[in-house]
Short mmCIF file of C-alpha atoms in Angstrom, two decimals:
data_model
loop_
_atom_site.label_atom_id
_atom_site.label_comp_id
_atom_site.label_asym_id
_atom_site.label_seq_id
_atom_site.Cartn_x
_atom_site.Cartn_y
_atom_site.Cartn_z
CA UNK A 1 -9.94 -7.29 14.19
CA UNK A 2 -10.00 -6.09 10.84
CA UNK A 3 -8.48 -7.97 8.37
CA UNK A 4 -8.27 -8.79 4.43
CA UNK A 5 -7.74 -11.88 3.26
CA UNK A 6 -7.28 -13.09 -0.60
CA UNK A 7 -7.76 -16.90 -1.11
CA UNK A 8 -5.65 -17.72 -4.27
CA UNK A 9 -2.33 -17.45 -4.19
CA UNK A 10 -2.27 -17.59 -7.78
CA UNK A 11 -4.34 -17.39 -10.83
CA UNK A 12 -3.54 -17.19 -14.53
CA UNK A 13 -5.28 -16.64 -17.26
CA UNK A 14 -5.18 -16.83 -21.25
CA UNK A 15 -4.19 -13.34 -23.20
CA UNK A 16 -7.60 -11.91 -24.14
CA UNK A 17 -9.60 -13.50 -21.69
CA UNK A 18 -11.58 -12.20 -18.28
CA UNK A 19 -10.34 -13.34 -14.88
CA UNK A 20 -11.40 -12.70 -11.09
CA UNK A 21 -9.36 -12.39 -8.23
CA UNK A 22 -11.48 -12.80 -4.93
CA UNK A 23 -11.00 -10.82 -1.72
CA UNK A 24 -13.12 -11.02 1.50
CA UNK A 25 -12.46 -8.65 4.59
CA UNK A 26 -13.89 -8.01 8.02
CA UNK A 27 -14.43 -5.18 9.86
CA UNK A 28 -17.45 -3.26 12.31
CA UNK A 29 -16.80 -0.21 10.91
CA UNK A 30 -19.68 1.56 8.44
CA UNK A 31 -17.79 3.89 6.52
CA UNK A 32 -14.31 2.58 5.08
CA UNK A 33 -12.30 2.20 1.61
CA UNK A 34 -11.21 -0.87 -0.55
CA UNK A 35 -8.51 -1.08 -3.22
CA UNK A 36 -6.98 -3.00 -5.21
CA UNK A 37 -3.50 -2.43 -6.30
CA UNK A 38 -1.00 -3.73 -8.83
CA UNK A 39 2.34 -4.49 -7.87
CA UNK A 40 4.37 -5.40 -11.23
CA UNK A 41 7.89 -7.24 -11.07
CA UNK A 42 9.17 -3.50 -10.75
CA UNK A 43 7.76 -4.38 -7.27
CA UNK A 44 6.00 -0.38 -7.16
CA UNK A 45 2.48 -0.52 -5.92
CA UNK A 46 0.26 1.10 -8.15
CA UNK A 47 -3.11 2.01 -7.74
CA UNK A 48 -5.82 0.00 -9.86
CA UNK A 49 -9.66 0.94 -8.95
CA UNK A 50 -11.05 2.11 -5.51
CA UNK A 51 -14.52 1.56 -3.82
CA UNK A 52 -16.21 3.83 -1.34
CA UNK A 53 -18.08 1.45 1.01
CA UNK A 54 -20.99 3.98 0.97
CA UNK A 55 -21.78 3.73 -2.47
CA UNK A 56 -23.90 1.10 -4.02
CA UNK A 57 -22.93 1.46 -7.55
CA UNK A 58 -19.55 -1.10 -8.32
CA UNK A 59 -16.33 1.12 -9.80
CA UNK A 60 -15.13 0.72 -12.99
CA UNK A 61 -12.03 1.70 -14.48
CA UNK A 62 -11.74 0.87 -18.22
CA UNK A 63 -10.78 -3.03 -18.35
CA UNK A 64 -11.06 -3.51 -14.64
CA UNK A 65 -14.45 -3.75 -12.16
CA UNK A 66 -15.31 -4.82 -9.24
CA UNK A 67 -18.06 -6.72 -7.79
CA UNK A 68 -18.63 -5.26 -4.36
CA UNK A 69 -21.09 -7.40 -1.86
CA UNK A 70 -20.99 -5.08 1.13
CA UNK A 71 -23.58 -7.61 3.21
CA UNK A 72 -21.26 -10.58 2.14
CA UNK A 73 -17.70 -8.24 2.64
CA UNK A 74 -16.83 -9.63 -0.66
CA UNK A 75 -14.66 -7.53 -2.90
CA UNK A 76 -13.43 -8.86 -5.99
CA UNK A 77 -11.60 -7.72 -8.92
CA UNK A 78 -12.69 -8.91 -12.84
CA UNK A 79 -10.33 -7.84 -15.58
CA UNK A 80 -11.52 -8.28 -18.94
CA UNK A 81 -9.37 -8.31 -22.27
CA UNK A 82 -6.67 -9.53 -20.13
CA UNK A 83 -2.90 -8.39 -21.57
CA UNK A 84 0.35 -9.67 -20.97
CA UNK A 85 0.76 -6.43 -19.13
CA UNK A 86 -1.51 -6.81 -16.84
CA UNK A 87 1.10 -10.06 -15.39
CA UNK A 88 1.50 -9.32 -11.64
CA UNK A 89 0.25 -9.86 -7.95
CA UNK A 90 -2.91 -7.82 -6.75
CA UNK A 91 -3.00 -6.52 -3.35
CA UNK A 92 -6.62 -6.13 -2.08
CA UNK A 93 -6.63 -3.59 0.26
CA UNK A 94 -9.17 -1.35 2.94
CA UNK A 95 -8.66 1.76 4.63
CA UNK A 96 -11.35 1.17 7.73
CA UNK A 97 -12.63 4.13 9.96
CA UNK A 98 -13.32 7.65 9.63
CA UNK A 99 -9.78 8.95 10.51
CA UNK A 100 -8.21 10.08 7.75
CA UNK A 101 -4.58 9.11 9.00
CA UNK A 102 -5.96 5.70 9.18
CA UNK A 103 -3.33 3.71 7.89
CA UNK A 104 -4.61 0.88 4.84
CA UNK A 105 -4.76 -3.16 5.53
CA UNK A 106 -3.08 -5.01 2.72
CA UNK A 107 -4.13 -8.92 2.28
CA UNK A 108 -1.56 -11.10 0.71
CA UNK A 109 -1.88 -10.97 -2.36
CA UNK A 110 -2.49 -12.81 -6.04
CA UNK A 111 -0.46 -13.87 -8.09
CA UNK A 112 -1.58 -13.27 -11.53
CA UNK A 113 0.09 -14.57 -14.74
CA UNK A 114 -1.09 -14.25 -18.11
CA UNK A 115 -0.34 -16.73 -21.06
CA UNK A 116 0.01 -15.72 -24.55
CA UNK B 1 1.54 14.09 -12.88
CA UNK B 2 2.79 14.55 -8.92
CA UNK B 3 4.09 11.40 -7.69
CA UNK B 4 6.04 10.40 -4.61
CA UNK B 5 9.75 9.79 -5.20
CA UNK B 6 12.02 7.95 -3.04
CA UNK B 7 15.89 7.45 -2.87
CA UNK B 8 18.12 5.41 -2.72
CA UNK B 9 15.96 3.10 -4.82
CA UNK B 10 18.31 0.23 -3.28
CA UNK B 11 20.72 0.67 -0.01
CA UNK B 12 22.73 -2.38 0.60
CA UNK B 13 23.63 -1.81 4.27
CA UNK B 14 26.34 -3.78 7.20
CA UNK B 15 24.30 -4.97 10.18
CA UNK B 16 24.12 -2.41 12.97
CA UNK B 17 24.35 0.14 10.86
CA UNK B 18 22.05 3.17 10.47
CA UNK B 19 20.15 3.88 7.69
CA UNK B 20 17.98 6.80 6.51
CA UNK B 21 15.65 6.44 3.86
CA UNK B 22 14.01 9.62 1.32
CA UNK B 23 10.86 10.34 0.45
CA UNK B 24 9.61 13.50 -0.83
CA UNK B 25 5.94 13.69 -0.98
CA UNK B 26 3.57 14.72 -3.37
CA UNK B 27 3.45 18.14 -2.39
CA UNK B 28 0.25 19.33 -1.23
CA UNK B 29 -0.35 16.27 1.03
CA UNK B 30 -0.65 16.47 4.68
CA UNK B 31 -0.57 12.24 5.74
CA UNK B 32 2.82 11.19 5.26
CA UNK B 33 3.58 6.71 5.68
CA UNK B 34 5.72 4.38 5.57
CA UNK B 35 5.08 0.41 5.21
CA UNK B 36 7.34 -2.09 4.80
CA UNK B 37 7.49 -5.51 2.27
CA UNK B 38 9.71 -8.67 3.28
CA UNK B 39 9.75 -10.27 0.21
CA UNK B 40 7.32 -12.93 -0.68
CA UNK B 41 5.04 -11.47 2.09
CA UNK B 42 1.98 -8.85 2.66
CA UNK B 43 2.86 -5.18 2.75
CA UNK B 44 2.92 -4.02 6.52
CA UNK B 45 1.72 -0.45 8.12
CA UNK B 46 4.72 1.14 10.00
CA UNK B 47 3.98 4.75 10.70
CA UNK B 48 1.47 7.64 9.90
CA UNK B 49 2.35 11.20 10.16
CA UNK B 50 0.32 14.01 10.29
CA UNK B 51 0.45 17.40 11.31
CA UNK B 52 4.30 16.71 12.79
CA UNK B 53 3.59 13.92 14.80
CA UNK B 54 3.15 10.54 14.62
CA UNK B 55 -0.33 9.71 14.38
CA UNK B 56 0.26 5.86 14.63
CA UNK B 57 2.80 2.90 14.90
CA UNK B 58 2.65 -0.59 14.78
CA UNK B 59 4.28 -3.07 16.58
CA UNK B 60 6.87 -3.25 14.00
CA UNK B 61 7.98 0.82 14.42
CA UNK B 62 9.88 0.15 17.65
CA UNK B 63 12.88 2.34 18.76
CA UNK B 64 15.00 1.09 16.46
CA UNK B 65 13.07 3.38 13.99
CA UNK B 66 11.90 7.53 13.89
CA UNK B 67 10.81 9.29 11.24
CA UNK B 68 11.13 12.90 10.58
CA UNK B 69 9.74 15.90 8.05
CA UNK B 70 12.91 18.17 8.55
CA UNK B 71 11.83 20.26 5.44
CA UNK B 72 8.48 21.17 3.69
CA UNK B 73 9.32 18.64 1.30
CA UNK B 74 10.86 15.25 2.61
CA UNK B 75 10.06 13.21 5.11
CA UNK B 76 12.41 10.65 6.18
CA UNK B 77 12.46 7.22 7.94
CA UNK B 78 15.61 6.13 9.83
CA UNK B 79 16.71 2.60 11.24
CA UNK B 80 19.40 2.98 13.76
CA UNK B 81 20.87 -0.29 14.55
CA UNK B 82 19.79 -2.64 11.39
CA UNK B 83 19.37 -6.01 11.61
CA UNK B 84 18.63 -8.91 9.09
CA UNK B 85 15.10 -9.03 9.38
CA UNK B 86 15.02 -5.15 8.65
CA UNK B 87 15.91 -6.61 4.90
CA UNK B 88 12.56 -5.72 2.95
CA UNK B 89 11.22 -3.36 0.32
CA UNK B 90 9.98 0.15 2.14
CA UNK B 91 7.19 2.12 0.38
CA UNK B 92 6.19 5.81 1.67
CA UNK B 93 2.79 6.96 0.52
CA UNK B 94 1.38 10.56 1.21
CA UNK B 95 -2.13 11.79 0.89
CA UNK B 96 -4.25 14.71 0.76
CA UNK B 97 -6.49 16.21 3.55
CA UNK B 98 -9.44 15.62 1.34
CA UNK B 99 -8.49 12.22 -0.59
CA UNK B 100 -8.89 8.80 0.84
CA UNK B 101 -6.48 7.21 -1.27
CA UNK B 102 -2.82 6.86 -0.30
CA UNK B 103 -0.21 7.54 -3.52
CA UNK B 104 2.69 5.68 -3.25
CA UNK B 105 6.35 5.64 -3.57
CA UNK B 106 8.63 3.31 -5.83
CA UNK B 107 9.85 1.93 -3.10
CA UNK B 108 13.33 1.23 -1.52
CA UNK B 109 14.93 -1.90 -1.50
CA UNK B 110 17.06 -2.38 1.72
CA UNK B 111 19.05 -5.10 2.07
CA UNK B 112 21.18 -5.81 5.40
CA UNK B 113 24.11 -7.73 5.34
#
């Protein structure tokens, strides 16, 4: 089965400061996708940084990075400079398989809240 | 910068009803999706749709529900007979041939009564 799974439920963190939310998945397939997306009280999912399984080199998007352990299926997200912004719950996500109509595996979320 | 729209943003609906919800796609995409939020809980796959057919369900899409592209532009998912547990946020989410990331919709908030 492929699956995602995100251990905290929630996380906070002080304004300013760098935080980590973990993911873990499992799948057989090679070639597949992770996310992570944002999902702000507005509740609209918004994309945050993507990771091509094939690629060795961990994405980066301004304040955000991940630290992709393909051998492990580790995934996480670190946001440095944290803002009051960046307050919501992070959806760790894959799109597994070569099909491009493949349809993308959510976990359940973090909760993330940020203190001033 | 394209985005995927979606009305109503919140349908308040009577049990048994029938409901269709509006997407329009960004619009050079080809995958067209739905997935549904209860709240408090994971988002859930419904449907893909590609090329005018359904390219998969889950368990969830069951006859209660269809979805349709009647246009060039929206594509449309429709609950015939609602019931409580329908009550949930629904996101659509397009994407090109050539793109392996799925842009999504605001989202509509239905909520069955």
């Amino acid at each position: 089965a492929q699956t995602v799974t995100q251990s905290q439920p929630e996380m906070s963190v002080q304004e300013a400061e760098t935080v980590t939310l973990s993911c873990t998945y499992d799948t057989s397939e090679s070639d597949y996708y992770l996310f992570w997306y944002k999902q702000p009280p507005s509740r609209q999912m918004i994309l945050v940084i993507r990771q091509e399984a094939y690629k060795q080199q961990n994405a980066t998007e301004n304040r955000f990075s991940v630290n992709f352990q393909k051998a492990a299926k580790s995934f996480s997200l670190k946001i440095s400079d944290s803002q009051l912004g960046d307050a919501a719950m992070y959806f760790c996500a894959s799109r597994f398989g070569v099909p491009s109509y493949d349809k993308v595996i959510f976990g359940p979320g973090t909760s993330l809240s940020v203190i001033p | 910068e394209p985005e995927v729209t979606q009305t109503p943003s919140h349908q308040v609906t009577q049990m048994g009803q029938e409901v269709i919800l509006r997407c329009v796609p960004i619009s050079n995409h080809l995958y067209f999706y739905w997935y549904r939020q209860i709240l408090g809980q994971k988002v859930e796959f419904l449907v893909s749709f590609y090329n005018n057919e359904i390219s998969e369900k889950s368990e969830i899409f069951d006859d209660q529900f269809s979805v349709e592209r009647p246009d060039g532009s929206n594509f449309t998912l429709k609950i015939r007979s609602t019931k409580l547990e329908d009550s949930a946020m629904y996101f659509c989410a397009s994407k090109e041939l050539s793109y392996n990331e799925q842009f999504f919709g605001p989202g509509t908030r239905l909520t069955v009564l």
